[in-house]
Short mmCIF file of C-alpha atoms in Angstrom, two decimals:
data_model
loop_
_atom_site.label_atom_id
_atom_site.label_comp_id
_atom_site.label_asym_id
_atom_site.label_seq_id
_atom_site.Cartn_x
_atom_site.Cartn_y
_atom_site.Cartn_z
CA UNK A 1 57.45 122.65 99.53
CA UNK A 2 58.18 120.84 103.07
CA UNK A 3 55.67 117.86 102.38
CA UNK A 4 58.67 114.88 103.06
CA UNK A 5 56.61 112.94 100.04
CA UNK A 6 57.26 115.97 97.58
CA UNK A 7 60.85 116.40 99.61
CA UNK A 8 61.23 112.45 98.32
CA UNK A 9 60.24 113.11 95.03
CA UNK A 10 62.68 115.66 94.74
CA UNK A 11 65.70 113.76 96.01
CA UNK A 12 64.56 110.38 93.96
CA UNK A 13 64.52 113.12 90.96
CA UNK A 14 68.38 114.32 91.56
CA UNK A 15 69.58 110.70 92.48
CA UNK A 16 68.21 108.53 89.56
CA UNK A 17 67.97 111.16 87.14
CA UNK A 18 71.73 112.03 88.18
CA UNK A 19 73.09 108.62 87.77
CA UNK A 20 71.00 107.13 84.63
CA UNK A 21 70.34 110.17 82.90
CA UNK A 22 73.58 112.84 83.50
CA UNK A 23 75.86 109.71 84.20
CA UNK A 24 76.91 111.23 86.81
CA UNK A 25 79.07 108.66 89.39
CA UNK A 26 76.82 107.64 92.32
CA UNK A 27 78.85 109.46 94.67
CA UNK A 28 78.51 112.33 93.06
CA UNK A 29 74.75 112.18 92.49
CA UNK A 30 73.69 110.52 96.06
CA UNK A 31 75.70 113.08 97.94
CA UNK A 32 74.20 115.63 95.73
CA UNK A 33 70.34 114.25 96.58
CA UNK A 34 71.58 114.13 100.21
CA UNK A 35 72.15 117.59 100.61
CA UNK A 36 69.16 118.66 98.62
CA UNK A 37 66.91 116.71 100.77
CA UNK A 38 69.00 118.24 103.55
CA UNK A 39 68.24 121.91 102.28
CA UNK A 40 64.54 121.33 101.89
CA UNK A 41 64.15 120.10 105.48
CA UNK A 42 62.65 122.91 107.84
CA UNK A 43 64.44 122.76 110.98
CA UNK A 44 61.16 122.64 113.17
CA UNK A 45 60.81 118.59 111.21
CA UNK A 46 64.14 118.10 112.01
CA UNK A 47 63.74 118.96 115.71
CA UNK A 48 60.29 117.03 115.52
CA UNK A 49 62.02 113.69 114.06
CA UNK A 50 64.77 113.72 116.60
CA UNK A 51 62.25 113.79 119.75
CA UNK A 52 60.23 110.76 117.69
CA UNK A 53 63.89 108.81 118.03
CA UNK A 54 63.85 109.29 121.31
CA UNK A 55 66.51 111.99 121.48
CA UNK A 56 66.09 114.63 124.54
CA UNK A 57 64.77 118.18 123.97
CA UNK A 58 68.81 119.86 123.92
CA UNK A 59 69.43 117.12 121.52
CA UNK A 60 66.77 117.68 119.40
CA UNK A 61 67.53 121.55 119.11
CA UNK A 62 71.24 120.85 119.08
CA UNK A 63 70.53 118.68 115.90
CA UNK A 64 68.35 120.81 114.18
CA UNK A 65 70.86 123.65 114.47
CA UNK A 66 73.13 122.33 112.93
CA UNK A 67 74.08 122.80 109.32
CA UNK A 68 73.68 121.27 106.45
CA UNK A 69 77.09 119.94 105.79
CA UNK A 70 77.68 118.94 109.34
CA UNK A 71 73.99 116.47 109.18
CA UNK A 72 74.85 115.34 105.92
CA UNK A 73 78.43 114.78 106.77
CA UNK A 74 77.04 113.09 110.52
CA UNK A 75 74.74 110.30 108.51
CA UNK A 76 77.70 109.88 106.09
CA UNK A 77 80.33 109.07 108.91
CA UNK A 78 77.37 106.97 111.01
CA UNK A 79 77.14 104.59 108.35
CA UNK A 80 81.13 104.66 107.29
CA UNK A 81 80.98 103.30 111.06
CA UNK A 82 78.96 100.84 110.38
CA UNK A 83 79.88 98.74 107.31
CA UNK A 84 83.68 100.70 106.99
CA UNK A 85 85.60 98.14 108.34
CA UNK A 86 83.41 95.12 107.17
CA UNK A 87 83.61 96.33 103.41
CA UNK A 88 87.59 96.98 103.51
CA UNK A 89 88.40 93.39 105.19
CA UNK A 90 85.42 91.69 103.05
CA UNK A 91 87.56 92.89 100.03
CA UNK A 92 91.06 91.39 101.68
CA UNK A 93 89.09 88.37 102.50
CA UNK A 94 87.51 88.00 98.66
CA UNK A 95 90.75 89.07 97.33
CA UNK A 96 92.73 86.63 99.16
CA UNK A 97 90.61 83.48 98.98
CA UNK A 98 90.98 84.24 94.69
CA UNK A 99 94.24 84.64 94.74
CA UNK A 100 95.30 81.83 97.05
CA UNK A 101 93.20 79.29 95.50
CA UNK A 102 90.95 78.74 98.40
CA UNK A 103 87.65 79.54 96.22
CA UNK A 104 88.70 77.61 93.47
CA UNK A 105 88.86 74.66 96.17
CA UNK A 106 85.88 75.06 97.78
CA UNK A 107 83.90 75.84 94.42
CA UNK A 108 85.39 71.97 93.47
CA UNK A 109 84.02 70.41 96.65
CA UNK A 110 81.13 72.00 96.47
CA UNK A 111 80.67 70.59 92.42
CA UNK A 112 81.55 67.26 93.57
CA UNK A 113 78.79 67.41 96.24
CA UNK A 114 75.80 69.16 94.09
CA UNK A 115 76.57 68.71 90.22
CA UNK A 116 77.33 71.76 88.28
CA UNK A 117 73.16 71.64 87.56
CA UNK A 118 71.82 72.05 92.20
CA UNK A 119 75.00 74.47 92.36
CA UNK A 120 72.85 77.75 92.34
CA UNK A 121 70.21 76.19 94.62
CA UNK A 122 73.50 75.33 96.93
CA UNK A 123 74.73 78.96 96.91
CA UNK A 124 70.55 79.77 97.15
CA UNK A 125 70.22 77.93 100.83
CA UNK A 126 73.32 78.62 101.63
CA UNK A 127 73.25 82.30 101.57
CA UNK A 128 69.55 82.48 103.43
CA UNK A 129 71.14 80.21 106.46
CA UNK A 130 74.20 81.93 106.83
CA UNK A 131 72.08 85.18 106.68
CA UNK A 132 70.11 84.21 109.94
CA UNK A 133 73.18 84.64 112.17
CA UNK A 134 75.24 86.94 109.91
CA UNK A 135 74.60 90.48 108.61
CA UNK A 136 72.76 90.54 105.05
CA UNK A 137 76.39 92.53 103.92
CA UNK A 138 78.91 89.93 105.88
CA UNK A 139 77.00 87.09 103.82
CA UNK A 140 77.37 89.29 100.67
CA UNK A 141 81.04 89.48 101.35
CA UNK A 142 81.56 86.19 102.11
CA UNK A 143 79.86 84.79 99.37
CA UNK A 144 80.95 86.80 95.99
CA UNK A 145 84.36 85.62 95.56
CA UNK A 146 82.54 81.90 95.15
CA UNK A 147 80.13 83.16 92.88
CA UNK A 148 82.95 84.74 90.74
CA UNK A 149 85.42 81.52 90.94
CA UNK A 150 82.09 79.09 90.38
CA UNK A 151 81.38 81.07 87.03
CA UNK A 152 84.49 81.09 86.14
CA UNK A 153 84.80 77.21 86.57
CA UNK A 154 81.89 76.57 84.48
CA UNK A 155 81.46 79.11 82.19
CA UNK A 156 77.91 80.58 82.66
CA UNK A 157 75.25 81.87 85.12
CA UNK A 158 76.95 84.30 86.54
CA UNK A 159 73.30 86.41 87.38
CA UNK A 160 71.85 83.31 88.70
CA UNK A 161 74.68 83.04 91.26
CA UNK A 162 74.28 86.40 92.23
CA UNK A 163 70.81 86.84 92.24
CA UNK A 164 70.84 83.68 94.32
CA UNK A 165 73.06 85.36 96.92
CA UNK A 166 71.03 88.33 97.20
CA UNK A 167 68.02 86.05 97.89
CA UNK A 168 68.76 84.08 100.88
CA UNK A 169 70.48 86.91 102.47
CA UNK A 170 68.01 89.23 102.16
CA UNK A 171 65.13 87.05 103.39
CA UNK A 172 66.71 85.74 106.11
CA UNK A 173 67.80 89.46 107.26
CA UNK A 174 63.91 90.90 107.77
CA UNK A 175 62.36 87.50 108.60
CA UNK A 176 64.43 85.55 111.41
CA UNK A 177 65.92 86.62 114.70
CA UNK A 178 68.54 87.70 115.79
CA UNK A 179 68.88 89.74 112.81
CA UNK A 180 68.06 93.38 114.53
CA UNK A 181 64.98 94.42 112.57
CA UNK A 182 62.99 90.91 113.34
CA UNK A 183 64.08 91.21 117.16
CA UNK A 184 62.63 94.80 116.92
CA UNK A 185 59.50 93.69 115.53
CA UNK A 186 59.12 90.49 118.06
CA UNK A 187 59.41 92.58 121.12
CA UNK A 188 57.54 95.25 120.12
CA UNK A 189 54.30 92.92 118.80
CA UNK A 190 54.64 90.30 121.67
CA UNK A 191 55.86 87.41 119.37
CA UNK A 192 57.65 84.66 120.55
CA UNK A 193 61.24 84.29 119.25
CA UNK A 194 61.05 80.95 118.80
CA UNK A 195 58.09 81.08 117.12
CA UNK A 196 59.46 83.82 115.06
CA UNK A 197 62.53 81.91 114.18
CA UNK A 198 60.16 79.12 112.92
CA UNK A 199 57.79 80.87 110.90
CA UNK A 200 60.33 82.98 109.42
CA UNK A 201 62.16 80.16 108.68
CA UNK A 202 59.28 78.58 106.48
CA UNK A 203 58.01 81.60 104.67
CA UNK A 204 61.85 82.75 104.12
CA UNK A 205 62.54 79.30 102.55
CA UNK A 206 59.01 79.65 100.35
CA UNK A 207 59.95 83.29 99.16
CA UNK A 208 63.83 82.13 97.94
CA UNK A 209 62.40 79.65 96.14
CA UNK A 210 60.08 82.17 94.42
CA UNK A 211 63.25 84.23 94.11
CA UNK A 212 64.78 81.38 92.81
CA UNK A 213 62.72 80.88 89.67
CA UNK A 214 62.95 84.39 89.06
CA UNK A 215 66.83 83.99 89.01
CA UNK A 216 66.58 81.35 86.16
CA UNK A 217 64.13 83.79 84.42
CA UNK A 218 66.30 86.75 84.79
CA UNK A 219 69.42 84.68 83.63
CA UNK A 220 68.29 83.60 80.36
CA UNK A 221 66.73 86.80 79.41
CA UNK A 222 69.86 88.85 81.06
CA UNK A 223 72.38 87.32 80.89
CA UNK A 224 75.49 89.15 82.59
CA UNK A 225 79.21 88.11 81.92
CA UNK A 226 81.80 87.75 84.70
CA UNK A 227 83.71 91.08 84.42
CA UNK A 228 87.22 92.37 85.21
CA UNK A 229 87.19 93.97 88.48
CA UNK A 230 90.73 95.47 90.29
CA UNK A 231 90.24 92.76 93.22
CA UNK A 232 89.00 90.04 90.64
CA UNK A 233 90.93 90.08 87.20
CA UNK A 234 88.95 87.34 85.00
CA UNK A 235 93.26 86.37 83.64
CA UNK A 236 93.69 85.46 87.34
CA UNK A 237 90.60 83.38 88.08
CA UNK A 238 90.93 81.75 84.66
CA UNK A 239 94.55 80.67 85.45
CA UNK A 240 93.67 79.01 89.33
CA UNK A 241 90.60 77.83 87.31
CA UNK A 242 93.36 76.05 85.59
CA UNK A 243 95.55 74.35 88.37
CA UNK A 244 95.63 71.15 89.62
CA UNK A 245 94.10 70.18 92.64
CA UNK A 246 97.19 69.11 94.34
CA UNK A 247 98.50 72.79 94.22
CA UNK A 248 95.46 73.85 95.54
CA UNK A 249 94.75 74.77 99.37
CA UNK A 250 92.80 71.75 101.26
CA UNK A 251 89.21 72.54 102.15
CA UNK A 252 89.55 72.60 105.93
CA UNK A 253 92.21 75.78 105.26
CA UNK A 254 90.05 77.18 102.25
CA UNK A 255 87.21 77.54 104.64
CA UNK A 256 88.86 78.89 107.26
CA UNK A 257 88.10 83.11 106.06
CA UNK A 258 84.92 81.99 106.27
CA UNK A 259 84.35 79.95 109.12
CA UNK A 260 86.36 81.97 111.90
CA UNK A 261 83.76 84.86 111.40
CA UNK A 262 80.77 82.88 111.08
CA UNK A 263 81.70 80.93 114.68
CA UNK A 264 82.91 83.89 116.73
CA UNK A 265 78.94 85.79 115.79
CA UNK A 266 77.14 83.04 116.18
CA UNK A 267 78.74 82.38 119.26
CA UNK A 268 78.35 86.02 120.02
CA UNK A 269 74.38 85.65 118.94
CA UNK A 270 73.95 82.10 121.54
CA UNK A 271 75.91 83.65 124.29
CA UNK A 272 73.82 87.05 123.91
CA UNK A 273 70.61 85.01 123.87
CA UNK A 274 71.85 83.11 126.90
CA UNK A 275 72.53 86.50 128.85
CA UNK A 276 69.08 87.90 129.00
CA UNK A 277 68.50 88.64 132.96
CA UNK A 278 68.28 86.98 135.27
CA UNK A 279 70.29 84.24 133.72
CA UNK A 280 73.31 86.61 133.25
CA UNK A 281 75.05 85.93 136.46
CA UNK A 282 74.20 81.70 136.16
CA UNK A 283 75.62 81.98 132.54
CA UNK A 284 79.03 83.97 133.90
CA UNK A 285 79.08 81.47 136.31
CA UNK A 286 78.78 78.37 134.52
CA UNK A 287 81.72 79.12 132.47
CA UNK A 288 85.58 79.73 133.08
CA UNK A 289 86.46 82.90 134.16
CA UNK A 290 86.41 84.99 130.77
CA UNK A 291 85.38 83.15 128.43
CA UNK A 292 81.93 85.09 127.93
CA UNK A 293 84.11 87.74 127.74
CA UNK A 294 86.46 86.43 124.96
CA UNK A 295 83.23 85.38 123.28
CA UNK A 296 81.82 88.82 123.11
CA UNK A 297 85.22 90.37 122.17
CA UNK A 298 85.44 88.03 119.09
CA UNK A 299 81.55 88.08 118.60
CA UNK A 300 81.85 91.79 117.84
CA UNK A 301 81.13 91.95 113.87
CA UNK A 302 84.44 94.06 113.02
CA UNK A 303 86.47 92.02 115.18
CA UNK A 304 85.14 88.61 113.74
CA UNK A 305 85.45 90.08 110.19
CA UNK A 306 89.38 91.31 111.23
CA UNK A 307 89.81 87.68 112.34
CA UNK A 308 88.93 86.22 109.02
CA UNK A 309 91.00 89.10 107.10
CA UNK A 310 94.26 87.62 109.33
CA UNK A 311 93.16 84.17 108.78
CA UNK A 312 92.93 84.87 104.81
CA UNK A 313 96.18 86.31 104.68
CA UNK A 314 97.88 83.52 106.32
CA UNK A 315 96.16 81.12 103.77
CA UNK A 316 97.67 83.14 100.78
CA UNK A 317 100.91 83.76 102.59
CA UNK A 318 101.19 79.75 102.76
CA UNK A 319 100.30 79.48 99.11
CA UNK A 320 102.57 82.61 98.02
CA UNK A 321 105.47 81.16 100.09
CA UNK A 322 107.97 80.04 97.41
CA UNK A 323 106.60 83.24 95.54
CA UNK A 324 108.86 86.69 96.01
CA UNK A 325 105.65 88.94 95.77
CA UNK A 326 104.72 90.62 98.80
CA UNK A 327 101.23 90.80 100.33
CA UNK A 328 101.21 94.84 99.78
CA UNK A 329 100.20 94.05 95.53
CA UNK A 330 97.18 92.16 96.40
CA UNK A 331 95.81 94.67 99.86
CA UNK A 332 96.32 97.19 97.68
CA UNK A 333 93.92 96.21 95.01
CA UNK A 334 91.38 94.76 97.43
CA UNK A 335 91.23 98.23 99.22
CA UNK A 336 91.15 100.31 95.86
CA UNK A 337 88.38 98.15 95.29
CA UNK A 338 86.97 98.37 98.75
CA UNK A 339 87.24 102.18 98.80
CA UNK A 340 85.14 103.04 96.14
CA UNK A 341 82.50 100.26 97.97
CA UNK A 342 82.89 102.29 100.82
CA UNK A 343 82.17 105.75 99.72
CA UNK A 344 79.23 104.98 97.61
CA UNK A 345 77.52 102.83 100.39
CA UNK A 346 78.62 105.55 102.69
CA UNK A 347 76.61 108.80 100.35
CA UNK A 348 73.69 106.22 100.42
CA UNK A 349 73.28 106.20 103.98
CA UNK A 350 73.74 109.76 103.97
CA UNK A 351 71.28 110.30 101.59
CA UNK A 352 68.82 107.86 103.30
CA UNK A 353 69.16 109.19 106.71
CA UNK A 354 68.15 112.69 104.95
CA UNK A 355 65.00 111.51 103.84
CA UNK A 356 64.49 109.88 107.29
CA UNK A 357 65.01 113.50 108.70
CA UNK A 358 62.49 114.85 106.89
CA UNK A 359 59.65 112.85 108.66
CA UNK A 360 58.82 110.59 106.12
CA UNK A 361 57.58 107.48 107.81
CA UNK A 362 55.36 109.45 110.64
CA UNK A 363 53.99 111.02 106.90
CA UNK A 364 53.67 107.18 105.95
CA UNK A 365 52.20 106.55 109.07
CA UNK A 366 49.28 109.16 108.80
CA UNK A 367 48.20 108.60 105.02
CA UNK A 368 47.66 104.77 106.49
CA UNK A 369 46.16 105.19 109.80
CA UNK A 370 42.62 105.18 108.01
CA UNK A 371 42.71 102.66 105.76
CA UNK A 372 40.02 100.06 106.40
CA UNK A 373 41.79 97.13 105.46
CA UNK A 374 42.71 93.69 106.22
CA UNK A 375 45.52 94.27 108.69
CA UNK A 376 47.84 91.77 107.07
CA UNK A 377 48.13 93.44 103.41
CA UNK A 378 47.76 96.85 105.60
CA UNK A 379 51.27 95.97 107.79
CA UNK A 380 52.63 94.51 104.35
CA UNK A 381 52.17 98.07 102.41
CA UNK A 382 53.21 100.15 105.61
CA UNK A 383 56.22 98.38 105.69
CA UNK A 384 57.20 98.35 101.34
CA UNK A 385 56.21 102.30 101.42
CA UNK A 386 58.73 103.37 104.06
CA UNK A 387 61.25 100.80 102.58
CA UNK A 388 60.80 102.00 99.34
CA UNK A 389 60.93 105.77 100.69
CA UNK A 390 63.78 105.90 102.48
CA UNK A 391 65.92 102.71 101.70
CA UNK A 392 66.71 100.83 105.13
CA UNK A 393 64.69 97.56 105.78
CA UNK A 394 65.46 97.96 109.27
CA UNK A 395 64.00 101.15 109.85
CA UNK A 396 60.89 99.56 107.62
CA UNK A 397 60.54 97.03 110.29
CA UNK A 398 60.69 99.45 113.39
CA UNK A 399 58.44 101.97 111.36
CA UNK A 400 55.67 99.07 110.50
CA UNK A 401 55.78 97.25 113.72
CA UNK A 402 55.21 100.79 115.65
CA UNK A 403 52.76 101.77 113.82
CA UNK A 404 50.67 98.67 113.98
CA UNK A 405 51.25 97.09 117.51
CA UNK A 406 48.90 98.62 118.89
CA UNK A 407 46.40 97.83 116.58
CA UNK A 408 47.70 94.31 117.12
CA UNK A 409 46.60 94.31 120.55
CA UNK A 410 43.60 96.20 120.52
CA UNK A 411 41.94 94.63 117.70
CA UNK A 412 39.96 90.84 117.86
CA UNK A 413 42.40 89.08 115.65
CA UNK A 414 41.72 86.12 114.13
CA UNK A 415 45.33 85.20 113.86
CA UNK A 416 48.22 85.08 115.79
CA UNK A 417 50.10 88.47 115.56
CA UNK A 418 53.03 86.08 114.42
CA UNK A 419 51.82 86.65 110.87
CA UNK A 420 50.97 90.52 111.10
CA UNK A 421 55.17 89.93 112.13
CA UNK A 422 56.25 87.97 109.26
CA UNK A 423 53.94 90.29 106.79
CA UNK A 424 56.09 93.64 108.11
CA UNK A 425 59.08 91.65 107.11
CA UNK A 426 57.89 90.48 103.74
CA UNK A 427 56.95 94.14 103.01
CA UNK A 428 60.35 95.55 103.85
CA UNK A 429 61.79 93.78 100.96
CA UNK A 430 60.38 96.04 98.84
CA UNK A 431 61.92 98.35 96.73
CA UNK A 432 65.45 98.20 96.86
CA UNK A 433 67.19 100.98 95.10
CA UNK A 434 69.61 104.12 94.74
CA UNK A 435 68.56 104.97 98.67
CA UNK A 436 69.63 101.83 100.23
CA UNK A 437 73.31 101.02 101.29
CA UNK A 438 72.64 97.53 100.48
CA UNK A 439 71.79 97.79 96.71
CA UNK A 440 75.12 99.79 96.39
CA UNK A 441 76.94 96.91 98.15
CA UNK A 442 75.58 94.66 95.57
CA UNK A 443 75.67 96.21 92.69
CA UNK A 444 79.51 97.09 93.22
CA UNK A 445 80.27 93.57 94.25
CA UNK A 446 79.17 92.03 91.80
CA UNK A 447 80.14 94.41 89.07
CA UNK A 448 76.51 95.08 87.71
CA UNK A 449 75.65 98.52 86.39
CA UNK A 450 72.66 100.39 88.47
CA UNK A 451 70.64 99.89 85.27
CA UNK A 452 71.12 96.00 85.34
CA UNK A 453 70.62 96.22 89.56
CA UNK A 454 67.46 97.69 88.93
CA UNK A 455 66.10 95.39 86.67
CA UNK A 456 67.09 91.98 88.34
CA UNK A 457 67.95 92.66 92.01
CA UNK A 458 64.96 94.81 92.60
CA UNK A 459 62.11 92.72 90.71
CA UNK A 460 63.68 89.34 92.46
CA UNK A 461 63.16 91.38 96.25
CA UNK A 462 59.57 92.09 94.92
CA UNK A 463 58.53 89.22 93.68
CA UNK A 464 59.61 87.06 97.20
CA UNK A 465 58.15 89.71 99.61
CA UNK A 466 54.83 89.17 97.22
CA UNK A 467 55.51 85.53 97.24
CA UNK A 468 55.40 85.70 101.27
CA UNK A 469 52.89 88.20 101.60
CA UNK A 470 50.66 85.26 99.50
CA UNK A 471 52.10 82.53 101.86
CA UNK A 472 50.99 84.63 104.84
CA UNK A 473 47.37 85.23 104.28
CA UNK A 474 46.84 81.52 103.06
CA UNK A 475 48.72 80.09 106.39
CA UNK A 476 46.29 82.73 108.94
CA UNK A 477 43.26 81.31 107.14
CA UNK A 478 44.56 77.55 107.71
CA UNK A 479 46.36 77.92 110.84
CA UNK A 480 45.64 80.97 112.55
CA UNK A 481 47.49 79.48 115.85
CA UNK A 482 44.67 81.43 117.93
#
């Protein structure tokens, strides 16, 4: 009854068969799985996982005394916390940049450039570079609105574009630094950060274009229409579809939503790499007074997400000027929209940091420990079993790369522990679903059902982290960089 794999079982039972059998809404049925999970978790596990974390011995026993609702209601504010703010401004930025013409605009430039035929593989490598410096959900954000305004402008494709999307970011979040799961992994198996970066780089760009054949095989045999949405009515796009150019926003403006985020984190991400001790005080010095400071302040992810929100409204405020509508019309539909993101994503992470509770990866951990196996598929499975068990890639990473470091170092390895690295973040691709705050994000972005999520966006993250998990083994038999 307390095994955390029968515990899983249980909660995987309430959540899927909630949503796809009852049709119950995923609030409903996550939170429901959440505090199921919750109720099946002995206290004594609870206590156990907390000391694991790191947490002291008061803070252990304080958590496992508490109740059900209040550790439930805990994982459900933690991650609110988290992507709260970047899902309610993402919406007035998407919102915006439809309504004011400014994805319309950069969906033409962006034609001109490609062709209507290279405009997925644009969006493709797009996506997987912005999603080295730039949360997986920021480059979800960020990107939608285009995907919406490009289908609109042509007519079709509207899977490929998002499937495309999903790919880059997702790779580039569990492969390259500074993302926080592959700067985990690097410092706890000794690899290099450049050399990290590299190889991440390489495989990332060899499992998206995996992922991108998929796409084109997933569009043709699914193919999804653009659908109304409260932030994205298909009359609206179809009419700026419509307008001339001249009444359009110039690039440099449409860009800006996008671009004043982007800079202020990566400037964040260079100036944090820079301050690593005992360069902090020649870095502070080296610049005018404050403006590491400033950097950091506007480097902050809700901050630099805030700043594109204001810039966004200023765009449409330009456009709307001869217009008597207010702003409140459109912020109002953006966070209706954003809302029920919010609370969905939210009862995700609540019900994922249940399952974490109940000691599932240190249950992971054990059923592996024995396996006598090569240690690259071995970090690979680790890695897919506590992804697919309790939903964060993240935690994957930091499960994997703890469990196998010090088999990393102990063992006569034939190849650099660079690829045991990039193997741990191939494997925590796999399989996104009902537990993960970032299949929610998608799936209500882009309007798909859970059914249609589940058979495109989780087959595409399985078939690159296989596709890299390939790459890997081939690349430590030909360059083994020992």
């Amino acid at each position: 009854m307390h095994d955390p794999l029968f515990i899983l079982f249980i909660g995987v039972l309430i959540v899927v068969g909630g949503i796809i059998g009852l049709k119950l809404h995923p609030f409903l049925a996550l939170l429901l799985g959440a505090f199921v999970v919750a109720a099946m978790t002995p206290a004594a596990v609870i206590e156990e996982f907390a000391l694991a974390k790191g947490a002291t011995a008061s803070a252990a026993a304080s958590l496992a005394k508490k109740s059900i609702g209040e550790r439930v209601a805990t994982e459900f504010g933690n991650t609110c916390a988290k992507i709260g703010i970047l899902i309610a401004m993402a919406a007035i930025i998407g919102k915006c940049m439809l309504e004011s013409g400014a994805a319309e605009r950069i969906i033409r430039s962006m034609l001109r450039f490609t062709g209507i035929d290279k405009a997925p593989m644009a969006f493709l490598v797009s996506s997987f570079f912005l999603g080295v410096p730039v949360f997986f959900d920021t480059v979800i954000f960020l990107m939608m609105p285009l995907a919406k305004a490009m289908t609109m402008r042509i007519g079709k494709n509207y899977l490929l574009f998002v499937l495309c999307i999903m790919a880059g970011a997702a790779m580039a979040n569990s492969l390259v630094p500074p993302a926080p799961g592959p700067l985990f992994l690097i410092g706890e198996m000794n690899i290099p950060i450049g050399m990290m970066m590299v190889g991440g780089t390489i495989v990332g760009l060899f499992t998206i274009t995996a992922g991108y054949f998929f796409a084109l095989w997933a569009n043709r045999r699914w193919p999804i229409p653009l659908r109304d949405a409260l932030d994205a009515r298909l009359e609206d796009i179809r009419a700026i579809a419509a307008k001339e150019d001249s009444s359009l926003p110039k690039l440099g403006v449409s860009l800006l939503p996008v671009l004043v985020p982007l800079v202020f984190i990566c400037a964040d991400t260079a100036v944090d790499a820079l301050m690593v001790p005992p360069k902090t005080v020649v870095i502070r010095s080296a610049f005018p007074f404050g403006l590491v400071d400033m950097v950091q302040f506007f480097g902050d992810k809700n901050i630099a997400i805030i700043s594109g929100g204001i810039v966004a409204l200023l765009v449409l405020i330009n456009h709307k000027k001869d217009s008597k509508e207010g702003l409140t019309p459109f912020v109002q539909a953006a966070l209706t929209s954003g809302g029920s993101i919010i609370l969905i994503t939210a009862a995700g992470g609540a019900f994922g940091g249940m399952l974490q509770q109940t000691g599932i990866s240190a249950r992971i951990a054990d059923l592996t420990s024995g396996y006598q196996m090569a240690l690259i598929p071995l970090a690979f499975l680790i890695a897919a079993v506590v992804r697919t068990a309790q939903g964060s890639a993240t935690v994957a990473l930091i499960t994997a790369s703890g469990i196998l470091s010090g088999m990393a170092s102990a063992a006569d390895l034939s190849f650099h522990p660079l690829y045991l690295g990039l193997a741990i973040g191939c494997g925590s691709k796999l399989v996104p679903w009902m537990n993960d705050a970032g299949f929610w994000i998608i799936c209500k972005l882009s309007n798909l059902t859970e059914q249609e999520a589940l058979k495109t966006v989780s087959p595409l993250l399985v078939v690159m982290g296989l596709t890299g998990l390939v790459i890997i083994m081939i690349a430590a038999q030909l360059f083994p960089l020992v």
